[in-house]
mmCIF file of C-alpha atoms in Angstrom:
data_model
loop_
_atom_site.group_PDB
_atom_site.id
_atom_site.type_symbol
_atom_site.label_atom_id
_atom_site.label_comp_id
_atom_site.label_asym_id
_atom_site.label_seq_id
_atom_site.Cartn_x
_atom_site.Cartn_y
_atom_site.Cartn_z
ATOM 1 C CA UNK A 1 18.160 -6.114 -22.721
ATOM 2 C CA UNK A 2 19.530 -5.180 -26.367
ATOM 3 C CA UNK A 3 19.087 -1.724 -25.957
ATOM 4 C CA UNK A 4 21.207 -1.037 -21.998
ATOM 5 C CA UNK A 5 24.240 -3.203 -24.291
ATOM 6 C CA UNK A 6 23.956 -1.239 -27.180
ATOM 7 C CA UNK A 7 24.000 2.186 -24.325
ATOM 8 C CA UNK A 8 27.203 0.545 -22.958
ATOM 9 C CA UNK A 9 28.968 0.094 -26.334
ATOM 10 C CA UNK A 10 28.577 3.701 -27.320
ATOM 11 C CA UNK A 11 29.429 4.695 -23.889
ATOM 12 C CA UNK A 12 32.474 2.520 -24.081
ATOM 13 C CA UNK A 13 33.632 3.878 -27.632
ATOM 14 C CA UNK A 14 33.432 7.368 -26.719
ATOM 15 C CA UNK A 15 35.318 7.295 -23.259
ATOM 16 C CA UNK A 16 38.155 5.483 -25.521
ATOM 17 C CA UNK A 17 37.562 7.957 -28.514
ATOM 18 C CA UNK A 18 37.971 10.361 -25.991
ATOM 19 C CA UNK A 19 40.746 9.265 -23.737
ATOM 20 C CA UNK A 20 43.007 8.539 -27.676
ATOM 21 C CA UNK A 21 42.218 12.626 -28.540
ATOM 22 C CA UNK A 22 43.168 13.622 -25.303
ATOM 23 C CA UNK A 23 46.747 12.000 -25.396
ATOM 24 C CA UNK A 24 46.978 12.737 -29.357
ATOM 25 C CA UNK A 25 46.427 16.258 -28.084
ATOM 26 C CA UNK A 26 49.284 15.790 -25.442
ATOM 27 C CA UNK A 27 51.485 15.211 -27.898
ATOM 28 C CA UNK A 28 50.605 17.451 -30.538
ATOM 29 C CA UNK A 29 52.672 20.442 -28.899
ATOM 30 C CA UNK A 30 55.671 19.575 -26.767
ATOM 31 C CA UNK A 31 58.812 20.787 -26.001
ATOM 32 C CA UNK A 32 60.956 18.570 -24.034
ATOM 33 C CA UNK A 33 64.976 18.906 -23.417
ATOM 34 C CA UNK A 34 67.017 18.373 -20.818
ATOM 35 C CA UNK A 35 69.028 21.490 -19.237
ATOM 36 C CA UNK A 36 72.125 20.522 -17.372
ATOM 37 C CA UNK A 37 71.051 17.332 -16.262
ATOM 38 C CA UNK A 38 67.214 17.916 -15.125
ATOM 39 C CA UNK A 39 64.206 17.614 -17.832
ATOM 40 C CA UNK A 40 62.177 20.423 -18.744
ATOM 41 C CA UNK A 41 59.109 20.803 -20.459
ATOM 42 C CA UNK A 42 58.202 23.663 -22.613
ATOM 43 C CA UNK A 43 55.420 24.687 -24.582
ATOM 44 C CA UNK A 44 55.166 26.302 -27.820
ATOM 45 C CA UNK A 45 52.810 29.203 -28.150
ATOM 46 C CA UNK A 46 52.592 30.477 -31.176
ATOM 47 C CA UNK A 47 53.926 30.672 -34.892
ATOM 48 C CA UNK A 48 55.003 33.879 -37.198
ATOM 49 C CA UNK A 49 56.209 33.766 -40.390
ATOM 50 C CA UNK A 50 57.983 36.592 -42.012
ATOM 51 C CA UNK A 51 58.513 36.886 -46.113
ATOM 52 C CA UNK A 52 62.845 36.974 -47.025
ATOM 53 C CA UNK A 53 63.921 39.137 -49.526
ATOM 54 C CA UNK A 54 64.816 36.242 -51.196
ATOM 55 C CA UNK A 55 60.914 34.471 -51.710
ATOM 56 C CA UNK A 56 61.632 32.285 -48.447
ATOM 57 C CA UNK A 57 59.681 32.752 -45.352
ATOM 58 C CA UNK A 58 61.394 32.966 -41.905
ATOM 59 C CA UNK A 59 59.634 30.683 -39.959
ATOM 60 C CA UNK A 60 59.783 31.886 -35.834
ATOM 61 C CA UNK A 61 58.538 29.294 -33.098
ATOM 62 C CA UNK A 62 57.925 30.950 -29.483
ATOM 63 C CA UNK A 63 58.046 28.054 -26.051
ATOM 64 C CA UNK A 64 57.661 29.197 -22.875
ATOM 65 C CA UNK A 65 58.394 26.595 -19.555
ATOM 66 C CA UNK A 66 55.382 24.839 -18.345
ATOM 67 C CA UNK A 67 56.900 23.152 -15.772
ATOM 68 C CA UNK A 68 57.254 25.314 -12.606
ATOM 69 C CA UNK A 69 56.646 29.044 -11.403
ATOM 70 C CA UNK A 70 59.626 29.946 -14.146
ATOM 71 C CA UNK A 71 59.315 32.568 -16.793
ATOM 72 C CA UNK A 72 62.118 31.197 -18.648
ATOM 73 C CA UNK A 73 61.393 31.087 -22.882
ATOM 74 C CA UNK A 74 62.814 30.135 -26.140
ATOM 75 C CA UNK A 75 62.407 30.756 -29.458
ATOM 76 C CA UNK A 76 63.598 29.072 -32.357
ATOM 77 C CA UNK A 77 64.278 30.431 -36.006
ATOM 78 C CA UNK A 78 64.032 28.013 -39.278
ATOM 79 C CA UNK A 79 63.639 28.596 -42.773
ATOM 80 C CA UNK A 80 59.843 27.387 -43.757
ATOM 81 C CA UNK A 81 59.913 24.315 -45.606
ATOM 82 C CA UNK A 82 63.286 23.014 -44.881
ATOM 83 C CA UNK A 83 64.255 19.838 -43.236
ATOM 84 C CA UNK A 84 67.094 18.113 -42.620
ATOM 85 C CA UNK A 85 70.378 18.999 -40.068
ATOM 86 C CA UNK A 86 70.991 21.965 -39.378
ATOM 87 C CA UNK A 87 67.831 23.453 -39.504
ATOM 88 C CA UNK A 88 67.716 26.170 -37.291
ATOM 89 C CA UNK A 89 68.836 29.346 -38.212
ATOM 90 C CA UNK A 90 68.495 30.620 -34.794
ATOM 91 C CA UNK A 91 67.567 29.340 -31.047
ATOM 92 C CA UNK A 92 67.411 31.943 -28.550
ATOM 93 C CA UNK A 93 66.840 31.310 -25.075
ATOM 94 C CA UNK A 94 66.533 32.913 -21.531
ATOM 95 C CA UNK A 95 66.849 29.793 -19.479
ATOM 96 C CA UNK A 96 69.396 29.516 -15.951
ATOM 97 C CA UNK A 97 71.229 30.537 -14.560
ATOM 98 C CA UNK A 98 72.612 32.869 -17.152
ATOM 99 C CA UNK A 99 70.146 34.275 -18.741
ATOM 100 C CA UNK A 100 71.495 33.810 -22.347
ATOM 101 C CA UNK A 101 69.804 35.226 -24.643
ATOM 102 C CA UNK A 102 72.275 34.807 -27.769
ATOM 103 C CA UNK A 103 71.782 32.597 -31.007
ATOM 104 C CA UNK A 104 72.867 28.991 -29.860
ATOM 105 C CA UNK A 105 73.328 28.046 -32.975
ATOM 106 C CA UNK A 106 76.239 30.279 -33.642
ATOM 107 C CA UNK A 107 78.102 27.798 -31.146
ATOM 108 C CA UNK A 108 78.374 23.611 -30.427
ATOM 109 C CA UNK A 109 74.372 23.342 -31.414
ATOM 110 C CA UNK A 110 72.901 20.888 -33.723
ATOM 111 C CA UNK A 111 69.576 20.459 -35.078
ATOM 112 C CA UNK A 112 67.576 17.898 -37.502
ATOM 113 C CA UNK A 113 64.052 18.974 -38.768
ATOM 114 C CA UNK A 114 61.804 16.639 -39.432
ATOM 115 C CA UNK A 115 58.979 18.038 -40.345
ATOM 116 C CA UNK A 116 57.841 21.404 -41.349
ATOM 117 C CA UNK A 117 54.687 22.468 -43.318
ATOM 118 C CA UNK A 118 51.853 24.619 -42.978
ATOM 119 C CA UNK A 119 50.430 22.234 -40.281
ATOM 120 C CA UNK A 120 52.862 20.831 -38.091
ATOM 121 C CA UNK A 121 57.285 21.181 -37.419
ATOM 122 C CA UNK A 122 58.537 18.696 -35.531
ATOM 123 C CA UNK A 123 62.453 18.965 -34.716
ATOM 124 C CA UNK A 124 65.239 17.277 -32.691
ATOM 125 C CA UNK A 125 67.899 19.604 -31.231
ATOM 126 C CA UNK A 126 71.303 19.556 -28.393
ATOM 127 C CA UNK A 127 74.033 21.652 -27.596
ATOM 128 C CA UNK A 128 76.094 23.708 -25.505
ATOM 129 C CA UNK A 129 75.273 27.466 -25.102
ATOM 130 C CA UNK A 130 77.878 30.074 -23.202
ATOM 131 C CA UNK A 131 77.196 32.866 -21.579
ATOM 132 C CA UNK A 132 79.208 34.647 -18.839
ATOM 133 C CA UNK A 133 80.840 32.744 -16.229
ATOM 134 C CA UNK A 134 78.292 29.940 -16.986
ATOM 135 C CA UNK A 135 77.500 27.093 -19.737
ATOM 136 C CA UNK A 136 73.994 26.027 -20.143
ATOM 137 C CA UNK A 137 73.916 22.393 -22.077
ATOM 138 C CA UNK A 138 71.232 21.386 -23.903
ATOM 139 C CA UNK A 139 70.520 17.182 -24.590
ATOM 140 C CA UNK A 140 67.677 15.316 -25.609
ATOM 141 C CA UNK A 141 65.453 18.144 -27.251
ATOM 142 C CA UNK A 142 62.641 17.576 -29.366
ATOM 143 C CA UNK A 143 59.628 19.819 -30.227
ATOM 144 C CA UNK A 144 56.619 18.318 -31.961
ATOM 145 C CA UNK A 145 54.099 21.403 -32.658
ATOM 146 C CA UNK A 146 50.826 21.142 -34.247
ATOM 147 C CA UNK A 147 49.672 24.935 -35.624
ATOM 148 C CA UNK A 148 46.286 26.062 -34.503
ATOM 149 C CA UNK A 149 45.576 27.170 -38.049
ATOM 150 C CA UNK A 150 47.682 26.240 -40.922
ATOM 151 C CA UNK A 151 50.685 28.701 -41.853
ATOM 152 C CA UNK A 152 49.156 31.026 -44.732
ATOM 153 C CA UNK A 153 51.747 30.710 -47.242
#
């Protein structure tokens, strides 16, 4: 009788070890915001870094929407290493219905970064971006990205 309890325990502690990795893993890389009004969800795809003249590595972030049959993107530029407001040194984007595809951050955009190491950057971020005829606003962003292999710098 020990030995079906002793089954069910383990059984028991891996579901739960499993079901806590799963939603660790669903929050490792997100990118939510909310465009004009309606929330999107993006996903961030991959990482580049790029060595500065001056010793500093450009650090380059690429999301694309995984939340409908869009192929809208973003991309967002920071300076490795550095946190703190105003953090991005650029966010380019290509979401509707403009199309913009100009550094936001050269307008009403703010930023705060978090985090950002060889591991992980994690980043809050809102603004207004103009383009054309057409404004695209920008609340409530936050991307939380876990690198598949740590940055090699």
């Amino acid at each position: 009788m020990k030995i079906p309890s002793l089954l069910l325990l383990v059984f028991s502690a891996v579901s739960l070890t499993s079901c806590t990795a799963d939603d660790d893993a669903d929050k490792s890389n997100t990118v939510t915001m909310t465009v004009n009004g309606v929330s999107r969800t993006f996903e961030p795809l991959s990482v580049e870094t790029k060595l500065q003249q001056n010793g500093s590595y450009q650090l380059t972030i690429w999301m694309y929407a995984n939340d409908g049959g869009t192929d809208e993107s973003a991309k967002l530029i920071a300076t490795y290493g550095e946190t703190g407001n105003g953090g991005f040194k650029g966010f380019y984007t290509t979401l509707s219905p403009v199309g913009i595809d100009d550094n936001a951050t050269e307008g009403t955009f703010t930023s705060n970064i978090s985090m950002n190491s060889r591991t992980e950057f994690e980043a809050t971020f809102s603004g207004t971006l103009q383009g054309g005829n057409a404004d695209v606003v920008i609340t409530n962003g936050h991307i939380h990205y876990l690198y598949d292999d740590p940055l090699g710098i």
